[in-house]
Coordinates of C-alpha atoms in Angstrom, one line a residue:
Chain A
M1 CA 121.9 -48.9 103.1
T2 CA 120.9 -45.3 103.3
N3 CA 120.4 -43.2 100.2
Q4 CA 123.5 -41.2 101.1
E5 CA 125.6 -44.4 101.4
A6 CA 124.3 -45.5 98.0
L7 CA 125.1 -42.2 96.5
Y8 CA 128.6 -42.3 97.9
I9 CA 129.3 -45.8 96.4
Y10 CA 127.7 -44.8 93.1
L11 CA 130.0 -41.7 92.8
L12 CA 133.0 -43.8 93.7
R13 CA 132.1 -46.1 90.8
L14 CA 131.7 -43.3 88.4
G15 CA 135.0 -41.7 89.6
D16 CA 136.9 -45.0 89.7
N17 CA 135.8 -46.0 86.2
A18 CA 137.2 -42.8 84.8
L19 CA 140.3 -42.8 87.0
I20 CA 141.4 -46.4 86.2
N21 CA 140.5 -46.1 82.5
G22 CA 142.4 -42.9 82.3
H23 CA 145.4 -44.5 84.1
R24 CA 145.5 -47.2 81.5
L25 CA 145.1 -45.0 78.5
A26 CA 147.9 -42.7 79.7
E27 CA 150.2 -45.7 79.3
W28 CA 150.1 -45.1 75.6
C29 CA 152.2 -41.9 76.1
S30 CA 155.2 -42.3 73.8
R31 CA 154.0 -45.7 72.8
G32 CA 151.4 -44.9 70.1
P33 CA 151.6 -46.3 66.6
F34 CA 152.2 -42.7 65.4
L35 CA 152.3 -39.4 67.1
E36 CA 148.7 -38.3 66.4
E37 CA 147.3 -41.5 68.1
D38 CA 149.7 -41.1 71.0
L39 CA 148.1 -37.7 71.5
A40 CA 144.6 -38.9 71.0
M41 CA 145.0 -41.7 73.6
T42 CA 146.5 -39.4 76.2
N43 CA 143.9 -36.8 75.4
I44 CA 141.1 -39.3 76.2
A45 CA 143.1 -40.2 79.3
L46 CA 143.1 -36.6 80.3
D47 CA 139.3 -36.2 79.9
N48 CA 138.9 -39.3 82.1
I49 CA 141.2 -38.1 84.8
G50 CA 139.4 -34.7 84.9
R51 CA 136.0 -36.5 85.1
S52 CA 137.3 -38.7 87.9
Q53 CA 138.4 -35.7 89.8
A54 CA 134.9 -34.1 89.6
F55 CA 133.1 -37.3 90.7
L56 CA 135.5 -38.1 93.5
K57 CA 135.3 -34.5 94.8
Y58 CA 131.6 -34.9 95.0
A59 CA 131.9 -38.3 96.6
A60 CA 134.2 -36.8 99.3
A61 CA 131.6 -34.1 99.9
I62 CA 128.7 -36.6 100.2
D63 CA 130.9 -38.7 102.6
G64 CA 131.2 -35.6 104.7
K65 CA 134.4 -36.6 106.6
G66 CA 136.6 -33.8 105.4
K67 CA 138.4 -35.9 102.8
T68 CA 139.5 -34.6 99.4
E69 CA 139.3 -36.2 95.9
D70 CA 142.9 -37.0 96.2
D71 CA 142.4 -38.9 99.5
L72 CA 139.8 -41.0 97.7
A73 CA 142.1 -41.6 94.7
Y74 CA 145.3 -42.2 96.6
K75 CA 144.4 -43.7 99.9
R76 CA 141.8 -46.3 99.3
G77 CA 142.9 -50.0 99.0
E78 CA 141.9 -52.3 96.2
R79 CA 138.9 -53.7 98.0
E80 CA 137.4 -50.2 98.2
F81 CA 137.6 -49.5 94.5
Y82 CA 134.4 -50.0 92.3
N83 CA 135.6 -49.5 88.8
H84 CA 134.4 -52.1 86.2
L85 CA 136.9 -54.8 85.7
I86 CA 137.3 -54.0 82.0
T87 CA 138.9 -50.6 82.8
E88 CA 141.8 -52.2 84.8
L89 CA 142.8 -54.8 82.2
P90 CA 146.2 -54.0 80.6
I91 CA 146.2 -51.9 77.5
G92 CA 147.4 -54.8 75.4
D93 CA 148.0 -54.0 71.7
F94 CA 146.4 -51.2 69.9
A95 CA 143.5 -53.4 68.8
Y96 CA 142.8 -54.4 72.4
T97 CA 142.7 -50.7 73.5
V98 CA 140.4 -49.8 70.6
A99 CA 138.1 -52.7 71.6
K100 CA 138.1 -51.6 75.2
Q101 CA 137.4 -48.0 74.2
L102 CA 134.6 -49.0 71.9
I103 CA 132.9 -51.0 74.6
M104 CA 133.4 -48.3 77.2
S105 CA 132.6 -45.3 75.1
C106 CA 129.3 -46.8 73.9
F107 CA 128.5 -47.4 77.5
D108 CA 129.6 -43.9 78.6
V109 CA 127.7 -42.1 75.9
L110 CA 124.5 -43.9 77.0
V111 CA 125.0 -43.6 80.7
F112 CA 126.0 -39.9 80.6
T113 CA 123.0 -39.1 78.3
D114 CA 120.8 -40.4 81.0
L115 CA 122.7 -38.9 83.9
S116 CA 122.7 -35.5 82.3
N117 CA 119.0 -35.6 83.3
S118 CA 119.7 -36.8 86.8
K119 CA 117.7 -35.2 89.6
D120 CA 121.0 -34.7 91.3
E121 CA 122.2 -31.4 89.8
T122 CA 125.9 -32.0 90.5
I123 CA 125.8 -35.4 88.7
A124 CA 123.8 -33.9 85.9
G125 CA 126.4 -31.1 85.5
I126 CA 129.4 -33.5 85.4
A127 CA 127.5 -35.9 83.1
A128 CA 126.7 -33.2 80.6
K129 CA 130.4 -32.3 80.2
A130 CA 131.4 -36.0 80.2
L131 CA 128.8 -36.7 77.5
K132 CA 130.4 -34.2 75.2
E133 CA 133.8 -35.7 75.7
S134 CA 132.5 -39.3 75.4
R135 CA 130.9 -38.6 72.1
Y136 CA 134.4 -37.8 70.8
H137 CA 135.8 -40.9 72.4
F138 CA 133.1 -42.9 70.8
V139 CA 133.7 -41.5 67.3
H140 CA 137.4 -42.2 67.7
A141 CA 136.9 -45.8 68.8
R142 CA 134.2 -46.4 66.1
D143 CA 136.4 -45.1 63.3
W144 CA 139.3 -47.3 64.5
S145 CA 137.0 -50.2 64.7
Y146 CA 136.3 -49.9 61.0
R147 CA 139.9 -49.4 60.1
L148 CA 141.1 -52.4 62.1
G149 CA 138.2 -54.6 61.3
K150 CA 138.5 -53.9 57.5
G151 CA 142.1 -52.9 57.2
T152 CA 144.4 -55.9 56.8
E153 CA 144.2 -59.5 57.7
E154 CA 146.5 -58.9 60.7
S155 CA 144.5 -56.0 62.0
H156 CA 141.2 -57.9 61.6
R157 CA 142.6 -60.9 63.4
R158 CA 144.0 -58.9 66.3
Y159 CA 140.8 -56.8 66.6
Q160 CA 138.5 -59.9 66.5
N161 CA 140.6 -61.6 69.2
A162 CA 140.4 -58.5 71.4
I163 CA 136.6 -58.2 71.1
Q164 CA 136.4 -62.0 71.8
D165 CA 138.6 -61.7 74.9
L166 CA 136.9 -58.6 76.3
W167 CA 133.3 -59.7 75.8
M168 CA 133.1 -61.6 79.1
Y169 CA 133.7 -58.3 80.9
T170 CA 130.7 -56.5 79.3
G171 CA 128.0 -58.3 81.4
E172 CA 129.1 -56.5 84.5
L173 CA 128.4 -53.0 83.1
F174 CA 124.7 -53.6 83.3
E175 CA 124.3 -55.2 86.7
M176 CA 121.7 -53.6 88.9
N177 CA 122.4 -54.0 92.6
E178 CA 121.1 -52.3 95.8
V179 CA 123.0 -49.0 95.1
E180 CA 121.6 -48.7 91.6
N181 CA 118.1 -49.7 92.7
I182 CA 118.0 -47.1 95.5
L183 CA 119.2 -44.3 93.2
L184 CA 117.0 -45.3 90.3
Q185 CA 114.0 -44.8 92.5
E186 CA 115.3 -41.4 93.5
G187 CA 115.6 -40.4 89.9
I188 CA 119.4 -40.0 90.4
S189 CA 120.7 -42.9 88.4
N190 CA 119.4 -44.8 85.4
N191 CA 118.1 -48.2 84.6
L192 CA 121.1 -50.3 83.4
Q193 CA 118.9 -53.0 81.9
E194 CA 117.6 -50.3 79.5
V195 CA 121.1 -49.1 78.9
R196 CA 122.0 -52.7 78.0
S197 CA 119.6 -53.0 75.1
N198 CA 120.6 -49.5 73.9
W199 CA 124.2 -50.5 74.2
I200 CA 123.6 -53.6 72.0
N201 CA 121.8 -51.5 69.5
L202 CA 124.7 -49.1 69.4
I203 CA 127.6 -51.4 69.3
M204 CA 126.3 -54.3 67.2
P205 CA 126.0 -52.4 63.8
I206 CA 129.5 -51.0 64.4
L207 CA 131.0 -54.4 64.9
Q208 CA 129.1 -55.8 61.9
D209 CA 130.3 -52.9 59.7
S210 CA 133.8 -53.7 60.9
S211 CA 133.3 -57.3 59.7
I212 CA 133.7 -58.5 63.3
R213 CA 131.9 -61.6 64.5
I214 CA 129.8 -61.0 67.6
P215 CA 131.2 -63.2 70.3
T216 CA 129.2 -65.8 72.2
V217 CA 130.4 -66.4 75.7
D218 CA 128.9 -68.7 78.3
Y219 CA 130.3 -66.8 81.3
M220 CA 130.4 -63.1 82.3
Q221 CA 132.9 -61.9 84.8
T222 CA 131.6 -60.0 87.8
G223 CA 132.8 -58.7 91.1
S224 CA 133.6 -55.0 91.0
C225 CA 130.4 -53.9 92.5
K226 CA 131.6 -55.7 95.7
G227 CA 135.1 -54.4 95.3
I228 CA 136.4 -57.8 94.0
H229 CA 138.9 -57.1 91.2
S230 CA 141.3 -58.8 88.9
E231 CA 144.9 -59.1 90.0
H232 CA 145.7 -56.1 87.9
L233 CA 144.2 -53.4 90.1
G234 CA 146.6 -53.9 93.0
H235 CA 149.5 -53.2 90.7
I236 CA 147.8 -50.1 89.3
L237 CA 147.3 -48.8 92.8
S238 CA 150.8 -49.6 94.0
D239 CA 152.1 -47.5 91.1
M240 CA 149.5 -44.7 91.2
Q241 CA 149.5 -44.3 95.0
Y242 CA 153.3 -44.7 95.5
L243 CA 154.2 -41.1 96.4
Q244 CA 151.1 -40.5 98.6
R245 CA 151.7 -43.8 100.5
A246 CA 155.5 -43.4 100.8
Y247 CA 155.3 -39.8 102.0
P248 CA 152.0 -39.5 103.9
D249 CA 152.9 -36.2 105.5
A250 CA 153.8 -34.5 102.2
K251 CA 151.7 -32.1 100.2
W252 CA 152.3 -32.0 96.5
Chain B
M1 CA 165.6 -20.6 36.0
N2 CA 168.2 -18.0 36.8
T3 CA 169.6 -19.3 40.0
T4 CA 171.9 -16.4 40.6
L5 CA 169.0 -14.0 40.4
D6 CA 167.0 -16.1 42.8
I7 CA 169.8 -16.4 45.3
H8 CA 170.1 -12.7 45.0
S9 CA 166.5 -12.2 45.9
F10 CA 166.9 -14.7 48.7
Q11 CA 169.7 -12.5 49.9
E12 CA 167.6 -9.4 49.4
K13 CA 164.8 -10.9 51.5
L14 CA 167.2 -11.8 54.2
D15 CA 168.7 -8.3 54.1
K16 CA 165.3 -6.7 54.5
D17 CA 164.3 -9.2 57.2
Y18 CA 161.5 -10.8 55.2
N19 CA 160.7 -14.4 56.0
I20 CA 161.8 -17.0 53.6
E21 CA 158.8 -19.2 52.6
P22 CA 158.7 -22.8 51.5
K23 CA 158.1 -22.0 47.8
D24 CA 160.9 -19.4 47.6
V25 CA 164.2 -20.5 46.0
M26 CA 166.8 -21.0 48.7
P27 CA 170.4 -22.2 48.7
D28 CA 170.7 -26.0 49.2
D29 CA 172.8 -25.5 52.3
Y30 CA 170.1 -23.3 53.8
R31 CA 167.6 -26.0 53.2
K32 CA 169.8 -28.7 54.6
H33 CA 170.7 -26.6 57.7
L34 CA 167.0 -26.0 58.4
I35 CA 166.0 -29.6 58.0
R36 CA 168.8 -30.6 60.4
Q37 CA 167.8 -28.0 63.0
I38 CA 164.0 -28.3 62.7
S39 CA 164.0 -32.1 62.7
Q40 CA 166.4 -32.1 65.7
H41 CA 163.9 -29.8 67.4
A42 CA 160.9 -32.0 66.5
H43 CA 162.7 -35.2 67.6
S44 CA 163.6 -33.5 70.9
E45 CA 159.9 -32.7 71.6
V46 CA 159.0 -36.3 70.9
I47 CA 161.9 -38.0 72.8
G48 CA 161.2 -35.6 75.7
M49 CA 157.8 -37.3 76.2
Q50 CA 159.7 -40.4 77.5
P51 CA 161.3 -39.0 80.7
E52 CA 158.2 -37.0 81.6
G53 CA 155.9 -39.9 80.6
N54 CA 157.8 -41.9 83.2
W55 CA 155.9 -40.1 86.0
I56 CA 152.3 -39.9 84.6
S57 CA 151.2 -43.0 86.4
R58 CA 152.8 -41.9 89.7
A59 CA 151.9 -38.2 89.7
P60 CA 151.0 -37.4 93.3
S61 CA 147.6 -35.7 92.8
L62 CA 144.8 -35.7 90.3
R63 CA 145.6 -32.1 89.5
A64 CA 149.3 -32.9 89.0
K65 CA 148.5 -35.8 86.8
Q66 CA 146.3 -33.7 84.5
I67 CA 148.9 -30.9 84.3
L68 CA 151.6 -33.4 83.4
L69 CA 149.4 -35.2 80.8
A70 CA 148.5 -31.9 79.2
K71 CA 152.1 -30.8 79.2
I72 CA 153.3 -33.9 77.5
Q73 CA 150.5 -33.6 74.9
D74 CA 151.7 -30.0 74.2
E75 CA 155.2 -31.4 73.6
G76 CA 153.8 -34.0 71.2
G77 CA 151.9 -31.3 69.5
H78 CA 155.0 -29.2 69.1
G79 CA 156.6 -32.2 67.6
L80 CA 153.8 -32.3 65.0
Y81 CA 154.0 -28.6 64.1
L82 CA 157.8 -28.9 63.7
Y83 CA 157.6 -32.1 61.6
S84 CA 155.1 -30.2 59.4
A85 CA 157.3 -27.2 59.2
C86 CA 160.2 -29.5 58.2
E87 CA 158.0 -31.2 55.6
T88 CA 157.6 -27.9 53.8
L89 CA 161.3 -28.2 53.0
G90 CA 160.6 -31.3 50.9
I91 CA 161.3 -34.2 53.3
S92 CA 158.7 -36.6 54.7
R93 CA 158.1 -37.4 58.4
D94 CA 158.9 -41.0 57.6
E95 CA 162.3 -40.0 56.3
L96 CA 162.9 -37.8 59.3
I97 CA 162.1 -40.7 61.7
E98 CA 164.3 -43.0 59.7
Q99 CA 167.2 -40.5 60.1
L100 CA 166.6 -40.5 63.8
H101 CA 166.6 -44.2 64.0
E102 CA 169.8 -44.4 61.9
G103 CA 171.5 -41.9 64.2
K104 CA 171.8 -39.4 61.4
A105 CA 169.5 -36.9 63.2
K106 CA 169.9 -36.0 66.8
Y107 CA 167.6 -34.8 69.6
S108 CA 168.4 -32.6 72.5
N109 CA 171.0 -34.2 74.7
I110 CA 169.1 -33.3 77.9
F111 CA 166.7 -36.2 77.3
N112 CA 169.4 -38.7 77.7
Y113 CA 169.3 -38.1 81.4
P114 CA 166.8 -40.0 83.6
S115 CA 163.8 -38.6 85.5
L116 CA 164.3 -40.3 88.9
T117 CA 162.0 -38.6 91.3
W118 CA 158.8 -36.4 91.1
A119 CA 161.1 -33.4 91.7
D120 CA 162.6 -34.2 88.3
I121 CA 159.3 -33.3 86.7
G122 CA 159.5 -29.9 88.4
A123 CA 163.1 -29.5 87.3
I124 CA 162.4 -30.5 83.7
G125 CA 159.5 -28.0 83.4
W126 CA 161.4 -25.2 85.2
L127 CA 165.0 -25.6 83.9
V128 CA 164.7 -27.6 80.7
D129 CA 161.6 -25.8 79.4
G130 CA 163.0 -22.6 80.8
A131 CA 166.2 -23.1 78.8
A132 CA 164.3 -24.0 75.7
I133 CA 162.2 -20.9 75.9
V134 CA 165.2 -18.6 76.0
N135 CA 166.4 -20.2 72.8
Q136 CA 162.9 -20.3 71.2
V137 CA 162.0 -16.7 71.9
S138 CA 165.0 -15.7 69.8
L139 CA 163.9 -18.2 67.1
Q140 CA 160.5 -16.4 66.8
R141 CA 162.4 -14.0 64.5
T142 CA 164.3 -16.7 62.6
S143 CA 164.3 -16.3 58.8
F144 CA 162.3 -19.4 57.7
G145 CA 158.6 -18.5 58.0
P146 CA 157.1 -21.8 59.0
Y147 CA 159.7 -22.3 61.7
A148 CA 159.3 -18.8 63.1
R149 CA 155.5 -19.1 63.2
A150 CA 155.7 -22.5 65.0
M151 CA 158.0 -20.9 67.6
V152 CA 155.4 -18.2 68.4
R153 CA 152.8 -20.7 69.4
I154 CA 155.3 -23.1 71.1
C155 CA 156.7 -20.3 73.2
K156 CA 153.3 -19.5 74.7
E157 CA 152.8 -23.1 75.8
E158 CA 156.4 -23.5 77.0
S159 CA 156.0 -20.5 79.4
F160 CA 153.1 -22.3 81.0
H161 CA 155.2 -25.4 81.4
Q162 CA 158.0 -23.4 82.9
R163 CA 155.7 -21.9 85.5
Q164 CA 154.1 -25.3 86.3
G165 CA 157.6 -26.8 86.8
Y166 CA 158.6 -24.0 89.1
E167 CA 155.4 -24.5 91.0
I168 CA 156.3 -28.1 91.7
M169 CA 159.7 -27.1 92.9
A170 CA 158.3 -24.3 95.1
T171 CA 155.7 -26.6 96.6
M172 CA 158.3 -29.2 97.4
M173 CA 160.7 -26.6 98.9
N174 CA 157.8 -25.6 101.1
G175 CA 157.1 -29.1 102.1
T176 CA 158.8 -31.8 104.3
K177 CA 162.5 -32.3 104.7
E178 CA 162.4 -35.2 102.3
Q179 CA 160.7 -33.1 99.7
R180 CA 163.3 -30.4 100.0
E181 CA 166.1 -32.9 99.6
M182 CA 164.4 -34.3 96.5
A183 CA 164.0 -30.9 95.0
Q184 CA 167.7 -29.9 95.7
D185 CA 168.9 -33.3 94.4
A186 CA 166.9 -32.7 91.1
M187 CA 168.4 -29.2 90.9
N188 CA 171.9 -30.6 91.3
R189 CA 171.4 -33.2 88.6
W190 CA 169.6 -31.0 86.0
W191 CA 171.4 -27.7 86.3
W192 CA 174.5 -28.5 84.3
P193 CA 172.8 -30.5 81.6
S194 CA 170.4 -27.5 81.2
L195 CA 173.4 -25.2 80.6
M196 CA 174.7 -27.7 78.1
M197 CA 171.4 -27.4 76.1
F198 CA 172.7 -24.1 74.6
G199 CA 175.5 -26.0 73.0
P200 CA 179.3 -25.4 72.9
H201 CA 180.9 -22.1 73.6
D202 CA 180.7 -19.7 70.7
S203 CA 184.4 -20.2 70.0
D204 CA 183.7 -23.9 69.5
S205 CA 180.3 -23.9 67.7
P206 CA 180.6 -25.7 64.3
H207 CA 177.3 -24.7 62.8
S208 CA 177.0 -21.1 63.8
G209 CA 178.8 -19.2 61.1
K210 CA 176.3 -19.7 58.2
A211 CA 173.4 -19.8 60.6
F212 CA 174.1 -16.2 61.5
E213 CA 174.5 -15.1 57.9
W214 CA 171.2 -16.7 57.0
K215 CA 169.5 -15.2 60.0
I216 CA 168.4 -18.7 61.2
K217 CA 170.3 -18.0 64.4
L218 CA 170.0 -14.6 65.9
K219 CA 171.8 -14.9 69.2
S220 CA 174.9 -16.9 70.1
N221 CA 175.0 -20.0 72.4
D222 CA 176.8 -18.1 75.1
E223 CA 174.5 -15.1 74.9
L224 CA 171.5 -17.3 75.3
R225 CA 173.1 -19.3 78.1
Q226 CA 173.9 -16.1 80.0
K227 CA 170.3 -15.0 79.7
F228 CA 169.1 -18.3 81.1
I229 CA 171.4 -18.2 84.0
D230 CA 170.6 -14.6 84.9
K231 CA 166.9 -15.2 85.0
T232 CA 167.1 -18.6 86.8
V233 CA 169.5 -17.8 89.6
Q234 CA 167.0 -15.4 91.3
Q235 CA 164.1 -17.8 90.8
A236 CA 166.2 -20.5 92.6
E237 CA 167.0 -18.1 95.5
V238 CA 163.4 -17.2 96.0
I239 CA 162.4 -20.7 96.9
G240 CA 165.6 -21.6 98.7
L241 CA 167.3 -23.8 96.2
T242 CA 171.1 -23.7 95.8
I243 CA 172.7 -23.6 92.4
P244 CA 175.3 -26.3 92.3
D245 CA 178.1 -24.1 91.1
A246 CA 180.6 -22.8 93.7
Q247 CA 182.0 -20.3 91.2
L248 CA 178.6 -18.7 90.4
K249 CA 179.1 -15.0 91.2
W250 CA 177.3 -11.7 90.2
N251 CA 179.5 -9.7 87.9
E252 CA 178.7 -6.0 88.3
D253 CA 180.5 -4.9 85.2
K254 CA 178.7 -7.3 82.8
Q255 CA 175.5 -7.1 84.9
G256 CA 175.2 -10.8 84.8
Y257 CA 176.5 -13.9 86.6
D258 CA 179.9 -15.6 86.0
H259 CA 179.6 -19.3 86.2
G260 CA 182.0 -22.3 86.6
E261 CA 183.3 -24.3 83.7
I262 CA 180.9 -26.7 82.1
N263 CA 182.0 -30.3 81.8
W264 CA 182.4 -30.4 78.1
D265 CA 183.8 -34.0 78.3
E266 CA 180.5 -35.1 79.6
F267 CA 178.7 -33.1 77.0
K268 CA 180.7 -34.7 74.2
R269 CA 180.4 -38.2 75.7
V270 CA 176.6 -38.0 76.0
I271 CA 176.2 -36.4 72.5
N272 CA 178.2 -39.3 71.1
G273 CA 175.9 -41.8 72.6
N274 CA 177.2 -42.6 76.0
G275 CA 174.8 -40.9 78.3
P276 CA 172.7 -42.6 81.0
C277 CA 169.6 -43.1 78.7
N278 CA 170.7 -42.7 75.0
K279 CA 170.2 -46.4 74.3
Q280 CA 167.0 -46.6 76.3
R281 CA 165.4 -43.6 74.6
M282 CA 166.2 -44.8 71.0
D283 CA 165.3 -48.4 71.7
H284 CA 162.0 -47.3 73.1
H285 CA 161.2 -45.1 70.1
K286 CA 162.2 -47.8 67.6
K287 CA 160.3 -50.5 69.5
Y288 CA 157.0 -48.7 69.6
H289 CA 157.4 -47.4 66.1
A290 CA 157.9 -51.0 64.9
E291 CA 155.1 -52.3 67.0
G292 CA 152.8 -49.7 65.4
A293 CA 153.6 -50.7 61.9
W294 CA 150.6 -53.1 61.5
V295 CA 148.3 -50.3 62.7
R296 CA 149.6 -47.8 60.2
E297 CA 149.3 -50.5 57.5
A298 CA 145.7 -51.2 58.5
A299 CA 144.8 -47.5 58.4
A300 CA 146.4 -47.1 55.0
A301 CA 144.7 -50.2 53.6
Y302 CA 141.3 -49.0 54.9
A303 CA 141.8 -45.5 53.5
E304 CA 142.6 -47.1 50.1
T305 CA 139.4 -49.3 50.2
I306 CA 137.3 -46.3 51.1
S307 CA 138.7 -44.1 48.4
K308 CA 137.6 -46.7 45.8
I309 CA 133.9 -46.7 47.0

C-alpha cells in the first residue's frame, strides 16, 4: 500500500464515520423527547454532515480521479465504506443514542485533538474545526449521561442496557492496521492505542458518576476497516443514495 | 384595579400604535385570540418538520442535506420562539401541546399534504415558505410585542428558505426531463394548497373582525393572497414552470393577477381532519411525545436531585 492509498482510505474512514453518524442522528428530526433535544440532535447531525463533506472532498482530491465528495458519498457500495460499526447501528431509544454519542464524542474529541496537530495541513484544519464541535457534542452526551444514569429507575435501566449492548463495538475504534501504521509514521495520523487509554480515562469517570456499571464483554466486534459491516449499512445506503442511483444523469 | 381605565389605556396604546406587552392589562378575548393564533403558528412550525424531515435521509447531495437539516432546525427554532411568546400570555407549552393533541388547537393545513418527491422540498421552501413570509411580513407590525419581535427574526430566516427552495426548483427545471416533470408535478400539487394558506375569502373569514380592531391582523386574507400570487407568477415563468390555473390572467386595471376559484370544499374537508396526512401527522406527534415521556421525567428527577445538593 502506498502512502497515498493509505491516506485515501484514512480520509474515507473519517468522512464515513461523520456521514453515517450524521445520517443516524438526523433520524431524530421530529422524534425527539422535546423540541430542544430534537434540535440538539439534528444540530449534531449537521456538524457531522459538514465534517464528512470536508473529509470526503479531500479524499476525492487525493484519489485524483476527478470525483467529487458527492460521488464518494452517493456512489460507493457497502463494501467500500469504512465507518465504524457503532455509527451505523439504529438510533434505538434516546438512551441508546446518548450512549452512542458518549462513546463517539469521547473518541472524536481525543482523535481530533491529535489530528489538529497532523503534519497534513488539510487534515489539521478540518480537525481543528471538528474538535470545537465535538467538545459541544461531548458536553451534551455527558450531561445526558448523568441525567439518564441518575434520573429515574427506568432511565437508568435503559441507559445501562444501552451501554452494555454497545460496549462490544468500542474495541474496533482503537484498531491499528496498515493504513494507520503508515500514516502514524508520517506524522499524519495518531496512535490509537494511546487514544484507547485516554478514552478509558475520559469515559470511565463519567459512567461512574452516572451510576453505570462498566460492562465486561468477552468479544469485540470488528470488520469495518475491511469494509465488512453490519446488515444495517446496506439499508442506510439504499435510502441515502436513492436519488443519485435512480437518476444517474441528474444534477441536483 | 380599574378595568375600564386599563382597557381604555389598552385602546389608547392601540390607537397610538404602541405594542401591547405581556404585563399590560388586555381584554380577555384579545389574550384568547392571540393564544389561538400564536400557538397555531408554533404548532405549524413543528408539524411542518415532518414533511420536510421525510427527505433528510434521501437528500441528493451533501450540500442539499445540510441546507435541509439547517432549514428544519430553523423551523423548530421558530416553534420555540413562538411557544415562548405564547407563554407570556399565561399558558404553558405543555398545555399548548395538550390542546394540539386534543384537536382544540390547529396547525397550518398545508402540512396535511404529503412530500412525495425531492421537488416537493423545493416547492415547500419556495411556495409554502413564500406564502408564509407574505403573511409574516405584515405580522412584524402586529400589536402584541413578543409576537411582532418573533416575526422580525423569523422573516429573515424564512426568506433564506424561500430562496433555497426556489434554487432546488430552478436546478431541477434546468436538469433532465424527469427532473422537470418532477418539478412541475410538485408545482401542480402545492400551488392550490399554498393559496389556501391565506384562509377563506375576506367575506367568509370568521376571526377577522376583532383581529383588525385589535391590530393583530393588518392585511386581509385576500390582500395577502394577491400579493403572494403577484410575486410568485413571475418567478415561476423565469424557470419555465406553469401555474396550474387556466384562469390565471394579468389584470391591467388592478395591476395584479386574477385567479381561478379555489376549491373551498377541499379546504374545509382537510381542515376538518380529512386530508391525506392529518391522521399521520398527529399520530406521529403524539407517538414521539409519549415515547419521550420517560426522558422528560428523568431530566426532571435529576434536576430535582441536583437542586438539593
